PDB file of C-alpha atoms in Angstrom:
ATOM      1  CA  UNK A   1    -159.845  18.622 149.079  1.00 69.00           C
ATOM      2  CA  UNK A   2    -157.765  20.848 146.853  1.00 75.00           C
ATOM      3  CA  UNK A   3    -155.292  21.593 149.631  1.00 83.00           C
ATOM      4  CA  UNK A   4    -154.550  17.974 150.586  1.00 83.00           C
ATOM      5  CA  UNK A   5    -155.280  16.215 147.299  1.00 83.00           C
ATOM      6  CA  UNK A   6    -157.298  13.662 149.290  1.00 85.00           C
ATOM      7  CA  UNK A   7    -160.668  12.403 148.079  1.00 85.00           C
ATOM      8  CA  UNK A   8    -163.221  13.329 150.742  1.00 85.00           C
ATOM      9  CA  UNK A   9    -166.249  11.510 149.387  1.00 87.00           C
ATOM     10  CA  UNK A  10    -167.671   9.446 146.568  1.00 92.00           C
ATOM     11  CA  UNK A  11    -171.086   8.890 145.069  1.00 93.00           C
ATOM     12  CA  UNK A  12    -172.265   5.632 143.543  1.00 93.00           C
ATOM     13  CA  UNK A  13    -173.736   6.287 140.103  1.00 90.00           C
ATOM     14  CA  UNK A  14    -175.457   3.749 137.864  1.00 91.00           C
ATOM     15  CA  UNK A  15    -174.713   4.005 134.165  1.00 91.00           C
ATOM     16  CA  UNK A  16    -176.000   1.925 131.249  1.00 91.00           C
ATOM     17  CA  UNK A  17    -173.802   1.064 128.310  1.00 94.00           C
ATOM     18  CA  UNK A  18    -176.239   0.003 125.591  1.00 94.00           C
ATOM     19  CA  UNK A  19    -174.670  -2.287 122.950  1.00 95.00           C
ATOM     20  CA  UNK A  20    -175.925  -0.147 120.045  1.00 95.00           C
ATOM     21  CA  UNK A  21    -176.631   3.306 121.483  1.00 94.00           C
ATOM     22  CA  UNK A  22    -173.592   3.549 123.737  1.00 95.00           C
ATOM     23  CA  UNK A  23    -173.860   5.336 127.058  1.00 94.00           C
ATOM     24  CA  UNK A  24    -177.513   6.004 127.930  1.00 93.00           C
ATOM     25  CA  UNK A  25    -178.278   8.972 130.178  1.00 89.00           C
ATOM     26  CA  UNK A  26    -179.692   8.143 133.628  1.00 90.00           C
ATOM     27  CA  UNK A  27    -182.404  10.678 132.791  1.00 89.00           C
ATOM     28  CA  UNK A  28    -183.637   8.146 130.220  1.00 92.00           C
ATOM     29  CA  UNK A  29    -183.394   4.841 132.058  1.00 92.00           C
ATOM     30  CA  UNK A  30    -184.007   5.740 135.730  1.00 92.00           C
ATOM     31  CA  UNK A  31    -187.647   6.783 135.018  1.00 92.00           C
ATOM     32  CA  UNK A  32    -188.089   3.451 133.225  1.00 93.00           C
ATOM     33  CA  UNK A  33    -186.728   1.601 136.260  1.00 94.00           C
ATOM     34  CA  UNK A  34    -189.130   3.570 138.455  1.00 92.00           C
ATOM     35  CA  UNK A  35    -192.138   2.979 136.168  1.00 94.00           C
ATOM     36  CA  UNK A  36    -191.527  -0.776 136.099  1.00 95.00           C
ATOM     37  CA  UNK A  37    -190.644  -1.119 139.791  1.00 93.00           C
ATOM     38  CA  UNK A  38    -187.193  -2.379 138.871  1.00 95.00           C
ATOM     39  CA  UNK A  39    -185.735   0.589 140.770  1.00 95.00           C
ATOM     40  CA  UNK A  40    -186.254  -1.409 143.968  1.00 95.00           C
ATOM     41  CA  UNK A  41    -183.837  -4.160 142.978  1.00 95.00           C
ATOM     42  CA  UNK A  42    -181.458  -1.788 141.189  1.00 95.00           C
ATOM     43  CA  UNK A  43    -181.359   0.502 144.218  1.00 94.00           C
ATOM     44  CA  UNK A  44    -180.682  -2.281 146.691  1.00 94.00           C
ATOM     45  CA  UNK A  45    -178.059  -3.746 144.382  1.00 94.00           C
ATOM     46  CA  UNK A  46    -176.336  -0.339 144.262  1.00 94.00           C
ATOM     47  CA  UNK A  47    -176.259  -0.201 148.080  1.00 94.00           C
ATOM     48  CA  UNK A  48    -174.853  -3.710 148.343  1.00 93.00           C
ATOM     49  CA  UNK A  49    -172.278  -3.055 145.633  1.00 93.00           C
ATOM     50  CA  UNK A  50    -171.119   0.236 147.169  1.00 95.00           C
ATOM     51  CA  UNK A  51    -170.686  -1.371 150.603  1.00 94.00           C
ATOM     52  CA  UNK A  52    -168.928  -4.378 149.059  1.00 94.00           C
ATOM     53  CA  UNK A  53    -166.565  -2.222 147.017  1.00 94.00           C
ATOM     54  CA  UNK A  54    -165.729  -0.160 150.090  1.00 94.00           C
ATOM     55  CA  UNK A  55    -164.967  -3.317 152.086  1.00 93.00           C
ATOM     56  CA  UNK A  56    -162.792  -4.681 149.247  1.00 93.00           C
ATOM     57  CA  UNK A  57    -160.793  -1.453 149.057  1.00 93.00           C
ATOM     58  CA  UNK A  58    -160.229  -1.540 152.815  1.00 93.00           C
ATOM     59  CA  UNK A  59    -159.103  -5.174 152.566  1.00 93.00           C
ATOM     60  CA  UNK A  60    -156.481  -4.013 150.059  1.00 95.00           C
ATOM     61  CA  UNK A  61    -155.122  -1.579 152.657  1.00 95.00           C
ATOM     62  CA  UNK A  62    -156.746   1.499 151.154  1.00 93.00           C
ATOM     63  CA  UNK A  63    -158.612   4.137 153.145  1.00 92.00           C
ATOM     64  CA  UNK A  64    -161.598   5.053 150.975  1.00 93.00           C
ATOM     65  CA  UNK A  65    -164.017   7.799 152.030  1.00 94.00           C
ATOM     66  CA  UNK A  66    -167.706   7.171 152.600  1.00 94.00           C
ATOM     67  CA  UNK A  67    -169.838   6.426 149.548  1.00 96.00           C
ATOM     68  CA  UNK A  68    -173.141   8.247 148.965  1.00 95.00           C
ATOM     69  CA  UNK A  69    -175.877   6.128 147.383  1.00 96.00           C
ATOM     70  CA  UNK A  70    -179.058   7.717 146.028  1.00 94.00           C
ATOM     71  CA  UNK A  71    -182.373   6.317 147.200  1.00 94.00           C
ATOM     72  CA  UNK A  72    -185.537   6.766 145.170  1.00 92.00           C
ATOM     73  CA  UNK A  73    -188.931   7.847 146.463  1.00 90.00           C
ATOM     74  CA  UNK A  74    -190.277   4.400 145.556  1.00 92.00           C
ATOM     75  CA  UNK A  75    -187.679   2.743 147.781  1.00 94.00           C
ATOM     76  CA  UNK A  76    -188.372   5.098 150.683  1.00 93.00           C
ATOM     77  CA  UNK A  77    -192.138   4.435 150.466  1.00 93.00           C
ATOM     78  CA  UNK A  78    -191.679   0.681 150.977  1.00 94.00           C
ATOM     79  CA  UNK A  79    -192.787  -0.620 154.367  1.00 94.00           C
ATOM     80  CA  UNK A  80    -189.620  -2.737 154.581  1.00 96.00           C
ATOM     81  CA  UNK A  81    -187.300   0.102 153.487  1.00 96.00           C
ATOM     82  CA  UNK A  82    -185.147   0.043 156.614  1.00 96.00           C
ATOM     83  CA  UNK A  83    -184.797  -3.737 156.607  1.00 96.00           C
ATOM     84  CA  UNK A  84    -183.966  -3.855 152.900  1.00 95.00           C
ATOM     85  CA  UNK A  85    -181.366  -1.096 153.162  1.00 96.00           C
ATOM     86  CA  UNK A  86    -179.690  -2.496 156.262  1.00 95.00           C
ATOM     87  CA  UNK A  87    -179.587  -6.028 154.849  1.00 93.00           C
ATOM     88  CA  UNK A  88    -178.219  -4.826 151.481  1.00 92.00           C
ATOM     89  CA  UNK A  89    -175.462  -2.854 153.193  1.00 92.00           C
ATOM     90  CA  UNK A  90    -174.723  -5.660 155.663  1.00 92.00           C
ATOM     91  CA  UNK A  91    -174.408  -8.102 152.754  1.00 84.00           C
ATOM     92  CA  UNK A  92    -171.848  -5.733 151.301  1.00 79.00           C
ATOM     93  CA  UNK A  93    -170.014  -5.717 154.608  1.00 80.00           C
ATOM     94  CA  UNK A  94    -169.943  -2.058 155.581  1.00 84.00           C
ATOM     95  CA  UNK A  95    -172.830  -0.046 157.067  1.00 86.00           C
ATOM     96  CA  UNK A  96    -170.687   2.750 158.458  1.00 88.00           C
ATOM     97  CA  UNK A  97    -169.176   3.543 155.068  1.00 93.00           C
ATOM     98  CA  UNK A  98    -172.469   4.420 153.355  1.00 94.00           C
ATOM     99  CA  UNK A  99    -174.382   7.684 153.144  1.00 95.00           C
ATOM    100  CA  UNK A 100    -178.006   7.414 152.074  1.00 95.00           C
ATOM    101  CA  UNK A 101    -178.750  10.336 149.781  1.00 94.00           C
ATOM    102  CA  UNK A 102    -182.254  11.662 149.135  1.00 90.00           C
ATOM    103  CA  UNK A 103    -183.683  14.772 147.564  1.00 82.00           C
ATOM    104  CA  UNK A 104    -185.728  17.076 149.768  1.00 76.00           C
ATOM    105  CA  UNK A 105    -188.860  16.553 147.651  1.00 75.00           C
ATOM    106  CA  UNK A 106    -188.702  12.796 148.358  1.00 77.00           C
ATOM    107  CA  UNK A 107    -188.679  13.383 152.098  1.00 74.00           C
ATOM    108  CA  UNK A 108    -191.703  15.658 152.169  1.00 72.00           C
ATOM    109  CA  UNK A 109    -194.148  12.938 151.027  1.00 73.00           C
ATOM    110  CA  UNK A 110    -194.816  11.393 154.458  1.00 79.00           C
ATOM    111  CA  UNK A 111    -192.544  13.387 156.706  1.00 81.00           C
ATOM    112  CA  UNK A 112    -193.357  11.638 160.007  1.00 83.00           C
ATOM    113  CA  UNK A 113    -192.839   8.124 158.644  1.00 86.00           C
ATOM    114  CA  UNK A 114    -189.698   9.243 156.819  1.00 89.00           C
ATOM    115  CA  UNK A 115    -188.205  10.732 159.985  1.00 90.00           C
ATOM    116  CA  UNK A 116    -188.689   7.387 161.731  1.00 93.00           C
ATOM    117  CA  UNK A 117    -187.134   5.488 158.822  1.00 94.00           C
ATOM    118  CA  UNK A 118    -184.137   7.802 158.657  1.00 94.00           C
ATOM    119  CA  UNK A 119    -183.570   7.530 162.409  1.00 95.00           C
ATOM    120  CA  UNK A 120    -183.471   3.746 162.046  1.00 96.00           C
ATOM    121  CA  UNK A 121    -181.008   4.027 159.145  1.00 95.00           C
ATOM    122  CA  UNK A 122    -178.731   6.241 161.245  1.00 94.00           C
ATOM    123  CA  UNK A 123    -178.996   3.835 164.181  1.00 94.00           C
ATOM    124  CA  UNK A 124    -177.688   1.127 161.821  1.00 93.00           C
ATOM    125  CA  UNK A 125    -174.530   3.201 161.242  1.00 92.00           C
ATOM    126  CA  UNK A 126    -175.276   4.923 157.962  1.00 95.00           C
ATOM    127  CA  UNK A 127    -175.368   8.677 157.465  1.00 94.00           C
ATOM    128  CA  UNK A 128    -178.132  10.683 155.777  1.00 94.00           C
ATOM    129  CA  UNK A 129    -177.625  13.392 153.166  1.00 92.00           C
ATOM    130  CA  UNK A 130    -180.138  15.612 151.389  1.00 87.00           C
ATOM    131  CA  UNK A 131    -179.109  16.377 147.826  1.00 83.00           C
ATOM    132  CA  UNK A 132    -180.237  19.344 145.718  1.00 77.00           C
ATOM    133  CA  UNK A 133    -181.469  21.235 148.767  1.00 75.00           C
ATOM    134  CA  UNK A 134    -183.335  24.384 147.819  1.00 70.00           C
ATOM    135  CA  UNK A 135    -185.219  22.943 144.844  1.00 69.00           C
ATOM    136  CA  UNK A 136    -188.169  21.543 146.818  1.00 63.00           C
ATOM    137  CA  UNK A 137    -190.584  22.966 149.310  1.00 62.00           C
ATOM    138  CA  UNK A 138    -189.331  21.850 152.696  1.00 58.00           C
ATOM    139  CA  UNK A 139    -189.599  24.227 155.605  1.00 62.00           C
ATOM    140  CA  UNK A 140    -186.800  24.931 158.049  1.00 70.00           C
ATOM    141  CA  UNK A 141    -188.922  23.497 160.869  1.00 71.00           C
ATOM    142  CA  UNK A 142    -189.002  20.107 159.100  1.00 71.00           C
ATOM    143  CA  UNK A 143    -185.349  20.383 158.208  1.00 75.00           C
ATOM    144  CA  UNK A 144    -184.484  20.834 161.881  1.00 78.00           C
ATOM    145  CA  UNK A 145    -186.379  17.631 162.763  1.00 80.00           C
ATOM    146  CA  UNK A 146    -184.772  15.449 160.109  1.00 83.00           C
ATOM    147  CA  UNK A 147    -181.881  13.253 161.263  1.00 87.00           C
ATOM    148  CA  UNK A 148    -179.387  14.638 158.741  1.00 89.00           C
ATOM    149  CA  UNK A 149    -175.615  14.529 158.545  1.00 88.00           C
ATOM    150  CA  UNK A 150    -175.088  16.405 155.285  1.00 86.00           C
ATOM    151  CA  UNK A 151    -177.012  19.051 153.406  1.00 82.00           C
ATOM    152  CA  UNK A 152    -175.970  19.439 149.769  1.00 82.00           C
ATOM    153  CA  UNK A 153    -177.140  22.810 148.546  1.00 77.00           C
ATOM    154  CA  UNK A 154    -178.430  22.860 144.988  1.00 74.00           C
ATOM    155  CA  UNK A 155    -175.978  23.972 142.326  1.00 76.00           C
ATOM    156  CA  UNK A 156    -178.226  26.883 141.323  1.00 73.00           C
ATOM    157  CA  UNK A 157    -177.441  28.589 144.651  1.00 70.00           C
ATOM    158  CA  UNK A 158    -173.750  27.763 144.629  1.00 73.00           C
ATOM    159  CA  UNK A 159    -173.121  28.824 141.040  1.00 77.00           C
ATOM    160  CA  UNK A 160    -174.659  32.254 141.726  1.00 75.00           C
ATOM    161  CA  UNK A 161    -173.337  32.829 145.256  1.00 73.00           C
ATOM    162  CA  UNK A 162    -170.909  35.521 144.139  1.00 80.00           C
ATOM    163  CA  UNK A 163    -173.606  37.370 142.184  1.00 80.00           C
ATOM    164  CA  UNK A 164    -175.369  38.775 145.237  1.00 78.00           C
ATOM    165  CA  UNK A 165    -175.124  38.944 149.021  1.00 80.00           C
ATOM    166  CA  UNK A 166    -178.463  37.082 149.241  1.00 78.00           C
ATOM    167  CA  UNK A 167    -177.156  34.041 147.375  1.00 71.00           C
ATOM    168  CA  UNK A 168    -173.965  34.040 149.430  1.00 75.00           C
ATOM    169  CA  UNK A 169    -175.912  34.202 152.676  1.00 77.00           C
ATOM    170  CA  UNK A 170    -178.052  31.218 151.646  1.00 70.00           C
ATOM    171  CA  UNK A 171    -174.979  29.128 150.878  1.00 69.00           C
ATOM    172  CA  UNK A 172    -173.304  30.235 154.111  1.00 71.00           C
TER     173      UNK A 172
END
């Protein structure tokens, strides 16, 4: 926070440093990972790495905040999603330090199955966050049923919240 100077949260982000092109935007390579199915292994590696890094920092006597890790729609659709996520995080050594982050549009695909999966993830000690809320088409009735810990309101609402009372009320 600005007042304390303490880091309150982190997000694991994958970046690609190409030997000739330099830093490649995730907007370019994430769709390729999704198209080829490689997002499954990359996503589970990111979970394991985030949990492992968190455990290593704690072993050094640090007190790192939780780490949010994005999960793709392809990962969430897998029948063994819960088992893969929990085993990746357990291999990293820290389930209660990870937040699984999804976009609202990902969740709306098969809402009933996704609710069950997210409940199992929470039971394993992880927290659930929805990112970019307000850009999809979820209803408040579904939102109330989802086992969520954090709702990250889309930047488009936050950046305009001082422009009108309506935007401010949505953010509030």
